[in-house]
mmCIF file of C-alpha atoms in Angstrom:
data_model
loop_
_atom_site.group_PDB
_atom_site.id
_atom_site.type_symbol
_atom_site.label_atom_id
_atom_site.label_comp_id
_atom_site.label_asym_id
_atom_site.label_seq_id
_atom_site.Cartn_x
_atom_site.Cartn_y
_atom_site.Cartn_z
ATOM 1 C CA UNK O 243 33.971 77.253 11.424
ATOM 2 C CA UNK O 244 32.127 74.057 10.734
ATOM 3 C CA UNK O 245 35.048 72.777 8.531
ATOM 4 C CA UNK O 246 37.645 73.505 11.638
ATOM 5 C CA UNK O 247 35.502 71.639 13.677
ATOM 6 C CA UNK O 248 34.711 68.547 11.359
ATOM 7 C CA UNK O 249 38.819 68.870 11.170
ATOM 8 C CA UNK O 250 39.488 69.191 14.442
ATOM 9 C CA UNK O 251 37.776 66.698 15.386
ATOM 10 C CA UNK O 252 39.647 63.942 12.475
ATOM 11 C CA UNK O 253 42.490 64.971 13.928
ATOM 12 C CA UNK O 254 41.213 63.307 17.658
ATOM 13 C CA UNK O 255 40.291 60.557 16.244
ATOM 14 C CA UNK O 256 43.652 60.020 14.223
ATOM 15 C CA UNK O 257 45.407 60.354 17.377
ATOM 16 C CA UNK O 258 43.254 58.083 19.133
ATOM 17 C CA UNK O 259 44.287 55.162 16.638
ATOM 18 C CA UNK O 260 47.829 55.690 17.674
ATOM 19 C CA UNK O 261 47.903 56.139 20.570
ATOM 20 C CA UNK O 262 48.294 53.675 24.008
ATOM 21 C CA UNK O 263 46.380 54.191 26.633
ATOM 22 C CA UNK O 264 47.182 55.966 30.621
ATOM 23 C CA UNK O 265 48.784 55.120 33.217
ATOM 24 C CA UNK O 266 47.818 56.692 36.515
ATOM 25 C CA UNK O 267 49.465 57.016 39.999
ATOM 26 C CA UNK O 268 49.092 58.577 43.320
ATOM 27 C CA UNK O 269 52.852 60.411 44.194
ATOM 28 C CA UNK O 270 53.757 62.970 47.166
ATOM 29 C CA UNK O 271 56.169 65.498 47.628
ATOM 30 C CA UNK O 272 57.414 66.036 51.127
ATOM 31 C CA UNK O 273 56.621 69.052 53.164
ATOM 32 C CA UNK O 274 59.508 71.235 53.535
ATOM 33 C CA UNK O 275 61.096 74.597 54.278
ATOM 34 C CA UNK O 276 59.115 75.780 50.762
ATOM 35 C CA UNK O 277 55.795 74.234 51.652
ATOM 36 C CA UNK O 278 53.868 71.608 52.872
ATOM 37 C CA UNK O 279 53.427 67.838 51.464
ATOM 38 C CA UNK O 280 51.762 67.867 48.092
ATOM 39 C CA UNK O 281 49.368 64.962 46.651
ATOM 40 C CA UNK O 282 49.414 64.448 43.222
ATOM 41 C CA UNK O 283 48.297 62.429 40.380
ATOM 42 C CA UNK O 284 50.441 61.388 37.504
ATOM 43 C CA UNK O 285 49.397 60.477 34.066
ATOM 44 C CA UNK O 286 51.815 58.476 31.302
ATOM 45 C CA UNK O 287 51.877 57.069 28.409
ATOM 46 C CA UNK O 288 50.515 53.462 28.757
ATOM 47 C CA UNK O 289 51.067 49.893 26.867
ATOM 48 C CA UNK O 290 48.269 48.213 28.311
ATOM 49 C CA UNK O 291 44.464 48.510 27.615
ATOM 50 C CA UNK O 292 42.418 50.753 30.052
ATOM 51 C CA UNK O 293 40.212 50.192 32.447
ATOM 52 C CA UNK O 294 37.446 51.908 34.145
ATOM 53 C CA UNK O 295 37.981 53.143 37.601
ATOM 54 C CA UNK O 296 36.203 54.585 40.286
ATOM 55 C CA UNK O 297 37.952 57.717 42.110
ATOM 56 C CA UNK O 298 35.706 59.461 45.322
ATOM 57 C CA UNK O 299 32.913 59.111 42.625
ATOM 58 C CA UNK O 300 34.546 59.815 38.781
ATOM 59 C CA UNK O 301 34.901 57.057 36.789
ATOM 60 C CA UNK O 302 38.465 57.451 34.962
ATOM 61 C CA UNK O 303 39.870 55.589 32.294
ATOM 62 C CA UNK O 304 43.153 54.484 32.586
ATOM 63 C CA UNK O 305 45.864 51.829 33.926
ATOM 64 C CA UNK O 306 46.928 52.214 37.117
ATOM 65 C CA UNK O 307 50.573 51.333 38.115
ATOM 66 C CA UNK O 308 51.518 51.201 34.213
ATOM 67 C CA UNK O 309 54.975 51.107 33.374
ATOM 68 C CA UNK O 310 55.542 54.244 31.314
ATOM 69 C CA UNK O 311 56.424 53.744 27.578
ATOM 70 C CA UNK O 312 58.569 56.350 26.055
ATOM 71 C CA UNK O 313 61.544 58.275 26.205
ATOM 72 C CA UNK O 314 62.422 62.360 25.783
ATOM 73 C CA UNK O 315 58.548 62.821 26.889
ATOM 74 C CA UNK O 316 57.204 66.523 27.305
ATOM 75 C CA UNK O 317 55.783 67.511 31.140
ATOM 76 C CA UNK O 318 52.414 69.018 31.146
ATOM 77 C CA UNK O 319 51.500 70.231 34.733
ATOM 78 C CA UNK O 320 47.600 70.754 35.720
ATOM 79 C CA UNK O 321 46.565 73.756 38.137
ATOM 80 C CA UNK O 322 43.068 72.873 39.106
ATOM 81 C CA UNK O 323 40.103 75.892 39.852
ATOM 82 C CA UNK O 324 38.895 76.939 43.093
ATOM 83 C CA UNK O 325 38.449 74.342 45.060
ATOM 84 C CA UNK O 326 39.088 71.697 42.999
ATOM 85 C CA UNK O 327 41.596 68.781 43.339
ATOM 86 C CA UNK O 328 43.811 66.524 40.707
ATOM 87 C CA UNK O 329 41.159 64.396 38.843
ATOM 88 C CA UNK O 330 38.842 67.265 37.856
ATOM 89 C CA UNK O 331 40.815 66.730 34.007
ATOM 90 C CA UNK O 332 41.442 63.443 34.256
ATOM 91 C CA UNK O 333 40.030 63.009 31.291
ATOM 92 C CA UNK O 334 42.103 65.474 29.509
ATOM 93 C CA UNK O 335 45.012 64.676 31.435
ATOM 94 C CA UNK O 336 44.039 60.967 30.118
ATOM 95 C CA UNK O 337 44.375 62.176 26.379
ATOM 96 C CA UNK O 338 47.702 64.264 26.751
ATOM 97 C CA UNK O 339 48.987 60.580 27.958
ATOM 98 C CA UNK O 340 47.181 58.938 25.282
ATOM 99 C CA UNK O 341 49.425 61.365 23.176
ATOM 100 C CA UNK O 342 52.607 61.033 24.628
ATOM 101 C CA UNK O 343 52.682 63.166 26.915
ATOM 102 C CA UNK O 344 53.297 63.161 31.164
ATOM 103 C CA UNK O 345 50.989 64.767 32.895
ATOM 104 C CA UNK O 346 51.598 65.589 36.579
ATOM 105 C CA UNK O 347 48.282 67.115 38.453
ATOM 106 C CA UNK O 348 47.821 68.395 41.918
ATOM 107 C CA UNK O 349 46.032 69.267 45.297
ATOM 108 C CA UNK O 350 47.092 72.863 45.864
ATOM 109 C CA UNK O 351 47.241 72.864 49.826
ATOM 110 C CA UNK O 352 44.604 74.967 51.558
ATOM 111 C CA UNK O 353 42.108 75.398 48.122
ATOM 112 C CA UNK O 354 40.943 71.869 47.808
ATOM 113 C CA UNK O 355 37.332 70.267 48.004
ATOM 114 C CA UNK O 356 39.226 68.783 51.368
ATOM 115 C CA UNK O 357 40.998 71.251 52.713
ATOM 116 C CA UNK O 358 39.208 74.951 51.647
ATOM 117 C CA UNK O 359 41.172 76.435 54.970
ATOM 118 C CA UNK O 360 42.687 79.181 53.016
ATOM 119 C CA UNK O 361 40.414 78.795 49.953
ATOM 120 C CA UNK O 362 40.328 82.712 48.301
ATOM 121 C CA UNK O 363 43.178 83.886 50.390
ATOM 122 C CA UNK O 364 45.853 85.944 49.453
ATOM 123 C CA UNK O 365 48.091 83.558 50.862
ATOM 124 C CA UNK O 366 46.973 81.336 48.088
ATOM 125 C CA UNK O 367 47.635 83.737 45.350
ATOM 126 C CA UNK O 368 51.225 84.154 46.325
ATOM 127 C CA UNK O 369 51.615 80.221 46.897
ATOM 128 C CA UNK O 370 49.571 78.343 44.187
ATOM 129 C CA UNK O 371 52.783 79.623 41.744
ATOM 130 C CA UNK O 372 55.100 78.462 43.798
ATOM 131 C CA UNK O 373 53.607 75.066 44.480
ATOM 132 C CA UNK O 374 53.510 74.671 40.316
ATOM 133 C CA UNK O 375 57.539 74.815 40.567
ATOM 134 C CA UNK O 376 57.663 72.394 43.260
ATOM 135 C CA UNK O 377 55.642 70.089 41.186
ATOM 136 C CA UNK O 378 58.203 70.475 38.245
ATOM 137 C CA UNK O 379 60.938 70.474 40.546
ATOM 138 C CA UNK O 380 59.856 67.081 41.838
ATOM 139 C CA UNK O 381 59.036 65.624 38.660
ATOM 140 C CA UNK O 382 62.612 66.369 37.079
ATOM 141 C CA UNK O 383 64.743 65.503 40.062
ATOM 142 C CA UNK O 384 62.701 63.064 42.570
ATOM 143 C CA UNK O 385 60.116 61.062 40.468
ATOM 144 C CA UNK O 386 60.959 57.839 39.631
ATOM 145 C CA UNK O 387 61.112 57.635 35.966
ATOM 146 C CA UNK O 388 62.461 61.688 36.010
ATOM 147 C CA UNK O 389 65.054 60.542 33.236
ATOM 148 C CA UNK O 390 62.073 59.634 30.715
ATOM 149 C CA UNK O 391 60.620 63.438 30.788
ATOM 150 C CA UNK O 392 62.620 66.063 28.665
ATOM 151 C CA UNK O 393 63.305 69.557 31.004
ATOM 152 C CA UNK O 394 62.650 71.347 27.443
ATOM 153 C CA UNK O 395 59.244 70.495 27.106
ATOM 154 C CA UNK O 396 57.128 71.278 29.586
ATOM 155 C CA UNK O 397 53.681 73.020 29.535
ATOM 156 C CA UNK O 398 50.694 73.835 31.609
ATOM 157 C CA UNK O 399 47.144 73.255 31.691
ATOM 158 C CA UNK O 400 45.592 75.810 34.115
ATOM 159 C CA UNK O 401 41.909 76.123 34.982
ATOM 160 C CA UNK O 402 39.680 79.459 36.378
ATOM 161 C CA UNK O 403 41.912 79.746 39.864
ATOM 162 C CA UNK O 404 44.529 77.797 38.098
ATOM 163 C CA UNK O 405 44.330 79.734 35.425
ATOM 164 C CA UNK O 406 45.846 82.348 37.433
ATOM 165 C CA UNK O 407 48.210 80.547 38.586
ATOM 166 C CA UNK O 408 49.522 79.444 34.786
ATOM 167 C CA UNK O 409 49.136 83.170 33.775
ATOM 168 C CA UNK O 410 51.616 83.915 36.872
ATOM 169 C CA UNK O 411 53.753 80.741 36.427
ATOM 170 C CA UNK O 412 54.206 81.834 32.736
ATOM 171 C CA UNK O 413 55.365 85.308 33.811
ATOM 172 C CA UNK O 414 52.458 87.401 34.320
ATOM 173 C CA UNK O 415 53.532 89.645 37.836
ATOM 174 C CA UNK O 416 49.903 89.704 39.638
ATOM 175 C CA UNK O 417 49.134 93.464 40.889
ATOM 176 C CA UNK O 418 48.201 92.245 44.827
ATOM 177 C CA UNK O 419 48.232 95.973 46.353
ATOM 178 C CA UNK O 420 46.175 98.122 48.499
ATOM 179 C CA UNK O 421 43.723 100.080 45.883
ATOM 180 C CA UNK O 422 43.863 97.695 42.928
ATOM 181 C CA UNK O 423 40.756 98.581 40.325
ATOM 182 C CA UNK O 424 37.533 96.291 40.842
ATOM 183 C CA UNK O 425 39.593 94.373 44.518
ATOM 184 C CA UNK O 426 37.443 96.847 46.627
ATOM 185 C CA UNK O 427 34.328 96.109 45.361
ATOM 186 C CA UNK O 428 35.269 92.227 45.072
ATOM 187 C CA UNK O 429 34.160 89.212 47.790
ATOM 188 C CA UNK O 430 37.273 87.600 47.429
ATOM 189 C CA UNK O 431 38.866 87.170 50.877
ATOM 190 C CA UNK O 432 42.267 88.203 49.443
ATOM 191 C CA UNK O 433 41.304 91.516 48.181
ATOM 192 C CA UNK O 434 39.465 92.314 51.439
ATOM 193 C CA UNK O 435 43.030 91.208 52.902
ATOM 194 C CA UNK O 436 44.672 93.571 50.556
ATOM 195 C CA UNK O 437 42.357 96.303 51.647
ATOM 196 C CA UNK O 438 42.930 95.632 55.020
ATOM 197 C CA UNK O 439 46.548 96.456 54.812
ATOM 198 C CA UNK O 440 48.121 93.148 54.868
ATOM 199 C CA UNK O 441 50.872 92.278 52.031
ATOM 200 C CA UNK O 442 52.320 89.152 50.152
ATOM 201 C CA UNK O 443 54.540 87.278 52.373
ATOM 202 C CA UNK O 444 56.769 86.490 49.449
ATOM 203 C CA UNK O 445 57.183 87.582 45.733
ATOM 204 C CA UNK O 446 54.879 85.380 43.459
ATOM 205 C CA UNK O 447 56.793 82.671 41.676
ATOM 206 C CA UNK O 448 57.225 82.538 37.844
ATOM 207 C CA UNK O 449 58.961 79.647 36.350
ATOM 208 C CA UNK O 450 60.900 79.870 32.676
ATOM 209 C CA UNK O 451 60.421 75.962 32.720
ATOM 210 C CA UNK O 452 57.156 76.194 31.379
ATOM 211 C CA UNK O 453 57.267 76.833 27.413
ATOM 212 C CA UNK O 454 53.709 76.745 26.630
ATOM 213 C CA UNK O 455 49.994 77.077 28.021
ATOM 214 C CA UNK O 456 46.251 76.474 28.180
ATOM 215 C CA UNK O 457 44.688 78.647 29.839
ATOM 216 C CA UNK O 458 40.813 78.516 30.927
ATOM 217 C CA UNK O 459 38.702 81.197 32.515
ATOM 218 C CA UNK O 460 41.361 82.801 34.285
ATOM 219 C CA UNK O 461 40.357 83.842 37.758
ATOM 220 C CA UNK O 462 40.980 86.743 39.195
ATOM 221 C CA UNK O 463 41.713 88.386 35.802
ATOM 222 C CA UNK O 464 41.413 91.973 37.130
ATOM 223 C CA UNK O 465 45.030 91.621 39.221
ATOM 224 C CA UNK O 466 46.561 91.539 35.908
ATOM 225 C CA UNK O 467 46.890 95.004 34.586
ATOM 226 C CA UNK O 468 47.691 95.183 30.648
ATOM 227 C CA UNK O 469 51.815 96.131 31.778
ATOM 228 C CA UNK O 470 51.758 93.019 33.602
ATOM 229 C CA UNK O 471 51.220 90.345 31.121
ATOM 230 C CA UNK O 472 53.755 91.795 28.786
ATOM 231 C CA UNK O 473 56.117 90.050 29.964
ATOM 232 C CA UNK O 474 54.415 86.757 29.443
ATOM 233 C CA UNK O 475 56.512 85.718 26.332
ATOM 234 C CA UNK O 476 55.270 82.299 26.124
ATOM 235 C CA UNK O 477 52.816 81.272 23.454
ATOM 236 C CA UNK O 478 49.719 80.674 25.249
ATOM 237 C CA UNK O 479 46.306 78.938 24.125
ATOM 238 C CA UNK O 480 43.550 80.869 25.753
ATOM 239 C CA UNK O 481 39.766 79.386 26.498
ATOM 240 C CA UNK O 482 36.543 81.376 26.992
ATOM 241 C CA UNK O 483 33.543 80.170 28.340
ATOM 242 C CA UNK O 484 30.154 81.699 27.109
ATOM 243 C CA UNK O 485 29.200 84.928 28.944
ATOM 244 C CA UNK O 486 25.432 84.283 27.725
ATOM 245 C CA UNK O 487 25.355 81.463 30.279
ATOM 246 C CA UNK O 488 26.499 84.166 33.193
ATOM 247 C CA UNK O 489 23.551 83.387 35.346
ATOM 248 C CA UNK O 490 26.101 81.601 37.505
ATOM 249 C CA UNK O 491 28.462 84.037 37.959
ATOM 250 C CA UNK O 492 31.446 82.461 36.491
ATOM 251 C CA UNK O 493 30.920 81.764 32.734
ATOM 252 C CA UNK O 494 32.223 84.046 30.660
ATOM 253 C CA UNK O 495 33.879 85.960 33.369
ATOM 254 C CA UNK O 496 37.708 86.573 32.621
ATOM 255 C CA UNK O 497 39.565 85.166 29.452
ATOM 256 C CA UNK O 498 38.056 88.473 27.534
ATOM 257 C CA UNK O 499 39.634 90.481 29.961
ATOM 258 C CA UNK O 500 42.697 89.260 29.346
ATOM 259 C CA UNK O 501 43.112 88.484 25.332
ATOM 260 C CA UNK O 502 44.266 91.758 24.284
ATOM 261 C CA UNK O 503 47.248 91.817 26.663
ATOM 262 C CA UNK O 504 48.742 88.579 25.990
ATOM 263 C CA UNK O 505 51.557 88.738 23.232
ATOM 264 C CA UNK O 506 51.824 85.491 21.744
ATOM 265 C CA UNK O 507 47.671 84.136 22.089
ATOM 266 C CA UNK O 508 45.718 81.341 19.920
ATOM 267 C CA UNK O 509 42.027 82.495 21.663
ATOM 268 C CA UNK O 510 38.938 80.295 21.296
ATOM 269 C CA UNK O 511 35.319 81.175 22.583
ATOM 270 C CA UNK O 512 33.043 78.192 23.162
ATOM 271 C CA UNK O 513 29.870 79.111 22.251
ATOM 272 C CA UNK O 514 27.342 77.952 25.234
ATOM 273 C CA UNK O 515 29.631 76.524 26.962
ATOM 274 C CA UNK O 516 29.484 76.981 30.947
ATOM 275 C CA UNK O 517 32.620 77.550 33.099
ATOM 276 C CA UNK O 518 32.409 73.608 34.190
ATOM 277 C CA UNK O 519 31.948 72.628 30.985
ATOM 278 C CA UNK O 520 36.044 72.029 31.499
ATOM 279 C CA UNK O 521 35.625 69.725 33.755
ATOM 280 C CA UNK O 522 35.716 66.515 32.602
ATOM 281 C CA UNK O 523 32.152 64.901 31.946
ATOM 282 C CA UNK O 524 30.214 63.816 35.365
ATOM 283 C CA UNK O 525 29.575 60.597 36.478
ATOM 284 C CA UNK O 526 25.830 59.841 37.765
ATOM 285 C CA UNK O 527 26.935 59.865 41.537
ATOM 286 C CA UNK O 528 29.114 63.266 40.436
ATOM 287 C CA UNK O 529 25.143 64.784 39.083
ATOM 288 C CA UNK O 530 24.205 63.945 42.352
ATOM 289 C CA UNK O 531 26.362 65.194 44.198
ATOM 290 C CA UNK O 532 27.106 68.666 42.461
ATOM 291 C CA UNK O 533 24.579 69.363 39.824
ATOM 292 C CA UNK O 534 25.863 72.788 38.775
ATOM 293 C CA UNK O 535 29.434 71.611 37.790
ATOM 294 C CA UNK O 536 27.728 68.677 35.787
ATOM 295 C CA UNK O 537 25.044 70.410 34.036
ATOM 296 C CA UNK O 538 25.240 71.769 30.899
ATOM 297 C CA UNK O 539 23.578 74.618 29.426
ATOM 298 C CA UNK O 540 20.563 72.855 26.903
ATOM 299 C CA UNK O 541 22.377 70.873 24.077
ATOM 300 C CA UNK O 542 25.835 71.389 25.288
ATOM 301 C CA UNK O 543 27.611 67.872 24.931
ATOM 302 C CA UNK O 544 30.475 68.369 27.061
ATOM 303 C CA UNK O 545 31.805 64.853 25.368
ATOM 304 C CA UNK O 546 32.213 66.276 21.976
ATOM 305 C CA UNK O 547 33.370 69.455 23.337
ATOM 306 C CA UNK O 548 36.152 68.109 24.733
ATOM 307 C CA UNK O 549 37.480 65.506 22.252
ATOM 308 C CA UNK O 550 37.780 69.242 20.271
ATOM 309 C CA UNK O 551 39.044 70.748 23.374
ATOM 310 C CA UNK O 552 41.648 68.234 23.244
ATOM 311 C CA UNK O 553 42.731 67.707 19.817
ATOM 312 C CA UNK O 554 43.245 71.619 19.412
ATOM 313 C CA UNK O 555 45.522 71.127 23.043
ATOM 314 C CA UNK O 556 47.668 68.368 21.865
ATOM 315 C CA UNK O 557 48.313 69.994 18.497
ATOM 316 C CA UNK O 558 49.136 73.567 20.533
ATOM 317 C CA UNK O 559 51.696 71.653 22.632
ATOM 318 C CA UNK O 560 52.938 69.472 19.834
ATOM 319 C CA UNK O 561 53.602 72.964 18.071
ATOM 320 C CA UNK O 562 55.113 74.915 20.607
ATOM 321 C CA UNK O 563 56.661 72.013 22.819
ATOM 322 C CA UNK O 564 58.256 70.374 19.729
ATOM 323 C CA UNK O 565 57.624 65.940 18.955
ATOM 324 C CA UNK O 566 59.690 63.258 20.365
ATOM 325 C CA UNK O 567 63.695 63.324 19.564
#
């Protein structure tokens, strides 16, 4: 294990000394008859050296404005958790740019740290799908440098609620019903919805698109009966936290449910790691302001987690999305 680690983590490094830096810009997609506006954040490949910058309180490191280097470049679209919003990666979405990869995050509408108006709904679980394929949508036909991304590579990064929403995006069919196992004992507002007798307004959207994923902490794992993620039949990279740091409810909680019914799965369990320890590493005005998604459980470095979480990433999306033509 040690020597996958000490490799692992060459293997960051080496990338690191070829790589450019990111590029980062604010981008919208217009309300319409399938949804309202979407805010977004898009990462790129970079010429120019980075700089720090200070976004509502996280310092990223990137370029912004940069003119994106490359052509033929994979897509890798971030779902953020439950009541999130686009920069809670940016420091992975940083290194997929680094590599040479776009990376195209957003503010799913209604389940933001904004805007929690429909925050645990079912309406959410139908629509946070559905906004993933307007994001690809929008990056393929409407963004501005559309002809430098390549429609046959495109992944997805998808965290706890977002998670979900990859695991759906990537073909799993989510069980939303009356009766489902463990929904009737659950506080989530969507099973009490489902219990109540109200019903998806639409089917939930999967998108063939998407040829690969990471998935983290998938939440709610339990509307994914084992006959439903059979027809996932993408390979998929799947990330546990540590259920010995449960005491908050969420670590540990869902990836183990789920391991044995995906067909094509590279699993890893991180050893005392906490559900935030995905997030990308706090600021000191972040600490203050949310202490439980920036602590870590007692020596946990959530920096050299992550430069492993993110070398073993690029190299499952170099793999399965296929290099530059």
């Amino acid at each position: 294990m040690r020597r996958v680690i000490l490799l692992s983590a060459l293997y960051f490094f080496l990338e690191l000394a070829v790589a450019n830096a990111a590029g980062v810009k604010n981008f919208d997609i217009p309300a319409d008859g399938a949804g309202p506006g979407i805010r977004l954040l898009v990462w790129t490949p970079c010429a120019e050296t980075p700089r720090e910058l200070d976004a509502r309180g996280a310092i990223f490191l990137a370029v912004p404005g940069c003119a994106v280097t490359g052509e033929k470049l994979p897509l890798i679209v971030i779902s953020h958790g439950r009541r999130g919003w686009f920069g809670g990666h940016h420091d992975t979405a940083a290194a997929l740019a680094d590599a040479g990869f776009v990376v195209a995050a957003l503010n799913h509408p209604g389940d933001t740290w904004r805007d929690t108006s429909r925050t645990d709904s079912l309406s959410v679980l139908v629509e946070r799908p559905a906004d993933i394929k307007r994001l690809i949508d929008y990056m393929l036909d409407s963004w501005p440098d559309a002809a430098r991304i390549d429609a046959r590579r495109i992944g997805l990064y998808g965290f706890s609620f977002g998670g979900y929403t990859g695991l759906a995006v990537v073909g799993g069919n989510p069980d939303l019903r009356k009766g489902l196992p463990n929904c009737a004992t659950s506080s989530l507002l969507a099973c009490k919805q489902l219990e109540s007798g109200e019903a998806p307004s639409q089917p939930v959207t999967s998108d063939p698109r998407v040829r690969a994923a990471v998935i983290v902490d998938p939440y709610p794992a339990f509307v994914f009966p084992e006959k439903d993620l059979k027809e996932v039949a993408v390979p998929v990279q799947l990330w546990s936290s540590d259920v010995a740091q449960n005491a908050d409810g969420l670590s540990g909680c869902c990836a183990a449910a789920v391991k044995q019914r995906l067909p094509m799965l590279d699993y890893h369990f991180v050893t005392n790691a906490k559900h935030f320890s995905f997030l990308a590493t706090c600021s000191p005005k972040e600490v203050q302001g949310n202490p439980t998604a920036c602590t870590d459980a007692p020596g946990f470095n959530r920096n050299d987690f992550h430069q492993q979480l993110h070398a073993e990433m690029i190299g499952f999306f170099r793999k399965h999305l296929g290099e530059n033509q």
